[in-house]
Amino acid sequence: MTKAVFTSKVTPSYKDLPEERYHFPRTYLNYVQQTIGDYIVYYEPRRSSSDLSSRGGRQSYFGVARVSSVIEDVELPDHYFAIIDSATYLDFDTVVPFQEQGEYYESALEKDDGSTNKGAFGRAVRLIPDNEFDRILRAGFAPILGEVHSPEAPSPPGYSEPPTRFEKNHLCTAYERPILIDVPLQVCG
């Protein structure tokens, strides 16, 4: 299993619905198959639609989910769907820009001279190492974790605090579905 970045526009030209499915051409089939059973982060590019002159995209990572399977699109030849485990989809508390203070969250997006690797950026599916995935998640959930995020922050070797048990039941609403939390919640930093 491998972690990856899936690029999805505000008004996608594909049949994306981030909490349910990611639509992609055969070009990315091998990469996406490697993510089955693992987690991906979603990235919103500068272009907000398939129109080459469109702008307005946040150029940021915005959510996380686990890929449960890949199926063929029976309506469009040479296209597939990555099926998302909808119970695992979460929007980040704060969107994460692809770079901050000149530091890139994905090392493949930076050329040796420090400029942006537009060729790598042009790929809608990009495999990423665990440490880069973890940095993006920590940055996206920094308000919950109480952390200041930065792309160069090293991964801590273990928990920075002991696990905390919440004594009360908490009712949360995620995507209009109530969820009752009555288990110990461990937060990793």
CSV table of N, CA, C and O in Angstrom, one decimal, residues 6-25 42-52 54-55 57-58 62 76 79-81 124:
chain,number,residue,atom,x,y,z
A,6,PHE,N,-4.4,13.0,-4.6
A,6,PHE,CA,-5.3,13.0,-5.7
A,6,PHE,C,-5.7,14.5,-5.9
A,6,PHE,O,-6.2,15.2,-5.0
A,7,THR,N,-5.6,14.9,-7.2
A,7,THR,CA,-6.0,16.3,-7.5
A,7,THR,C,-7.4,16.3,-7.9
A,7,THR,O,-7.8,15.6,-8.8
A,8,SER,N,-8.2,17.2,-7.3
A,8,SER,CA,-9.6,17.4,-7.7
A,8,SER,C,-10.0,18.9,-7.7
A,8,SER,O,-9.7,19.6,-6.8
A,9,LYS,N,-10.5,19.3,-8.8
A,9,LYS,CA,-10.9,20.7,-9.0
A,9,LYS,C,-12.2,21.0,-8.3
A,9,LYS,O,-13.0,20.1,-8.1
A,10,VAL,N,-12.5,22.3,-8.1
A,10,VAL,CA,-13.8,22.8,-7.6
A,10,VAL,C,-14.9,22.3,-8.5
A,10,VAL,O,-15.9,21.8,-8.0
A,11,THR,N,-14.8,22.5,-9.8
A,11,THR,CA,-15.7,22.1,-10.8
A,11,THR,C,-15.0,21.1,-11.6
A,11,THR,O,-14.5,21.4,-12.7
A,12,PRO,N,-14.9,19.8,-11.2
A,12,PRO,CA,-14.1,18.8,-12.0
A,12,PRO,C,-14.7,18.5,-13.3
A,12,PRO,O,-15.9,18.5,-13.5
A,13,SER,N,-13.8,18.2,-14.3
A,13,SER,CA,-14.2,17.7,-15.6
A,13,SER,C,-14.5,16.2,-15.5
A,13,SER,O,-15.1,15.7,-16.4
A,14,TYR,N,-14.0,15.6,-14.4
A,14,TYR,CA,-14.3,14.2,-14.2
A,14,TYR,C,-15.4,14.1,-13.2
A,14,TYR,O,-16.0,15.1,-12.8
A,15,LYS,N,-15.8,12.9,-12.9
A,15,LYS,CA,-17.0,12.6,-12.0
A,15,LYS,C,-16.5,12.4,-10.6
A,15,LYS,O,-17.0,11.5,-9.9
A,16,ASP,N,-15.7,13.3,-10.1
A,16,ASP,CA,-15.2,13.2,-8.7
A,16,ASP,C,-16.3,13.6,-7.7
A,16,ASP,O,-17.0,14.6,-8.0
A,17,LEU,N,-16.3,13.0,-6.6
A,17,LEU,CA,-17.1,13.3,-5.5
A,17,LEU,C,-16.2,12.9,-4.3
A,17,LEU,O,-16.2,11.7,-3.9
A,18,PRO,N,-15.4,13.8,-3.8
A,18,PRO,CA,-14.3,13.4,-2.9
A,18,PRO,C,-14.6,12.4,-1.8
A,18,PRO,O,-13.8,11.5,-1.4
A,19,GLU,N,-15.8,12.5,-1.2
A,19,GLU,CA,-16.2,11.6,-0.1
A,19,GLU,C,-16.6,10.3,-0.6
A,19,GLU,O,-16.8,9.4,0.3
A,20,GLU,N,-16.8,10.1,-1.9
A,20,GLU,CA,-17.3,8.8,-2.4
A,20,GLU,C,-16.4,8.2,-3.5
A,20,GLU,O,-16.2,7.0,-3.5
A,21,ARG,N,-15.9,9.0,-4.4
A,21,ARG,CA,-15.1,8.4,-5.5
A,21,ARG,C,-14.2,9.5,-6.1
A,21,ARG,O,-14.4,10.7,-6.0
A,22,TYR,N,-13.2,8.9,-6.8
A,22,TYR,CA,-12.2,9.8,-7.5
A,22,TYR,C,-12.1,9.2,-8.9
A,22,TYR,O,-11.8,8.0,-9.1
A,23,HIS,N,-12.5,10.0,-9.9
A,23,HIS,CA,-12.5,9.5,-11.3
A,23,HIS,C,-11.2,9.9,-12.0
A,23,HIS,O,-10.7,11.0,-11.8
A,24,PHE,N,-10.6,8.9,-12.7
A,24,PHE,CA,-9.3,9.2,-13.4
A,24,PHE,C,-9.2,8.3,-14.6
A,24,PHE,O,-9.8,7.3,-14.8
A,25,PRO,N,-8.3,8.8,-15.5
A,25,PRO,CA,-8.0,8.0,-16.7
A,25,PRO,C,-7.0,6.9,-16.5
A,25,PRO,O,-6.3,6.9,-15.5
A,42,TYR,N,-6.4,14.9,-0.7
A,42,TYR,CA,-6.9,15.6,-1.8
A,42,TYR,C,-6.2,17.0,-2.0
A,42,TYR,O,-5.9,17.7,-1.0
A,43,TYR,N,-5.9,17.4,-3.2
A,43,TYR,CA,-5.3,18.6,-3.5
A,43,TYR,C,-6.2,19.4,-4.5
A,43,TYR,O,-6.6,18.8,-5.5
A,44,GLU,N,-6.4,20.7,-4.3
A,44,GLU,CA,-7.2,21.5,-5.2
A,44,GLU,C,-6.2,22.4,-5.9
A,44,GLU,O,-5.5,23.2,-5.3
A,45,PRO,N,-6.1,22.3,-7.3
A,45,PRO,CA,-5.2,23.1,-8.0
A,45,PRO,C,-5.6,24.5,-8.3
A,45,PRO,O,-6.7,24.9,-7.9
A,46,ARG,N,-4.8,25.3,-8.9
A,46,ARG,CA,-5.1,26.7,-9.2
A,46,ARG,C,-6.4,26.8,-10.1
A,46,ARG,O,-7.2,27.6,-9.9
A,47,ARG,N,-6.4,25.9,-11.2
A,47,ARG,CA,-7.6,25.9,-12.1
A,47,ARG,C,-8.8,25.4,-11.4
A,47,ARG,O,-8.7,24.3,-10.8
A,48,SER,N,-9.9,26.1,-11.4
A,48,SER,CA,-11.1,25.6,-10.7
A,48,SER,C,-12.0,24.7,-11.6
A,48,SER,O,-12.9,24.2,-11.1
A,49,SER,N,-11.7,24.7,-12.9
A,49,SER,CA,-12.5,23.9,-13.8
A,49,SER,C,-11.5,23.4,-14.9
A,49,SER,O,-10.3,23.6,-14.9
A,50,SER,N,-12.1,22.7,-15.9
A,50,SER,CA,-11.3,22.2,-17.0
A,50,SER,C,-10.9,23.3,-18.0
A,50,SER,O,-10.0,23.1,-18.8
A,51,ASP,N,-11.5,24.4,-17.9
A,51,ASP,CA,-11.1,25.6,-18.7
A,51,ASP,C,-9.7,26.0,-18.4
A,51,ASP,O,-9.4,26.3,-17.2
A,52,LEU,N,-8.8,26.0,-19.4
A,52,LEU,CA,-7.4,26.4,-19.2
A,52,LEU,C,-7.2,27.8,-18.6
A,52,LEU,O,-6.2,28.0,-18.0
A,54,SER,N,-9.2,29.2,-16.4
A,54,SER,CA,-9.9,29.3,-15.1
A,54,SER,C,-8.9,29.5,-14.0
A,54,SER,O,-7.7,29.0,-14.0
A,55,ARG,N,-9.3,30.2,-13.0
A,55,ARG,CA,-8.4,30.5,-11.8
A,55,ARG,C,-9.4,30.4,-10.6
A,55,ARG,O,-10.6,30.3,-10.7
A,57,GLY,N,-8.8,28.3,-7.8
A,57,GLY,CA,-8.5,27.1,-7.0
A,57,GLY,C,-7.6,27.5,-5.9
A,57,GLY,O,-6.7,28.5,-6.0
A,58,ARG,N,-7.7,26.9,-4.7
A,58,ARG,CA,-6.9,27.3,-3.5
A,58,ARG,C,-5.4,26.9,-3.6
A,58,ARG,O,-4.7,27.3,-2.7
A,62,PHE,N,-6.8,19.7,1.0
A,62,PHE,CA,-8.0,20.0,1.7
A,62,PHE,C,-8.7,18.9,2.4
A,62,PHE,O,-9.6,19.1,3.2
A,76,LEU,N,-17.4,5.4,-19.7
A,76,LEU,CA,-16.3,6.1,-20.4
A,76,LEU,C,-15.1,5.2,-20.5
A,76,LEU,O,-14.5,4.8,-19.5
A,79,HIS,N,-11.3,4.8,-18.4
A,79,HIS,CA,-11.4,5.6,-17.1
A,79,HIS,C,-11.9,4.7,-16.0
A,79,HIS,O,-12.6,3.7,-16.2
A,80,TYR,N,-11.5,5.1,-14.8
A,80,TYR,CA,-11.8,4.3,-13.6
A,80,TYR,C,-12.2,5.2,-12.4
A,80,TYR,O,-12.1,6.4,-12.5
A,81,PHE,N,-12.7,4.5,-11.4
A,81,PHE,CA,-13.1,5.2,-10.2
A,81,PHE,C,-12.3,4.6,-9.0
A,81,PHE,O,-12.2,3.3,-8.9
A,124,ALA,N,-2.0,14.4,-11.9
A,124,ALA,CA,-3.2,14.4,-11.1
A,124,ALA,C,-3.1,13.5,-9.9
A,124,ALA,O,-3.8,13.6,-8.9
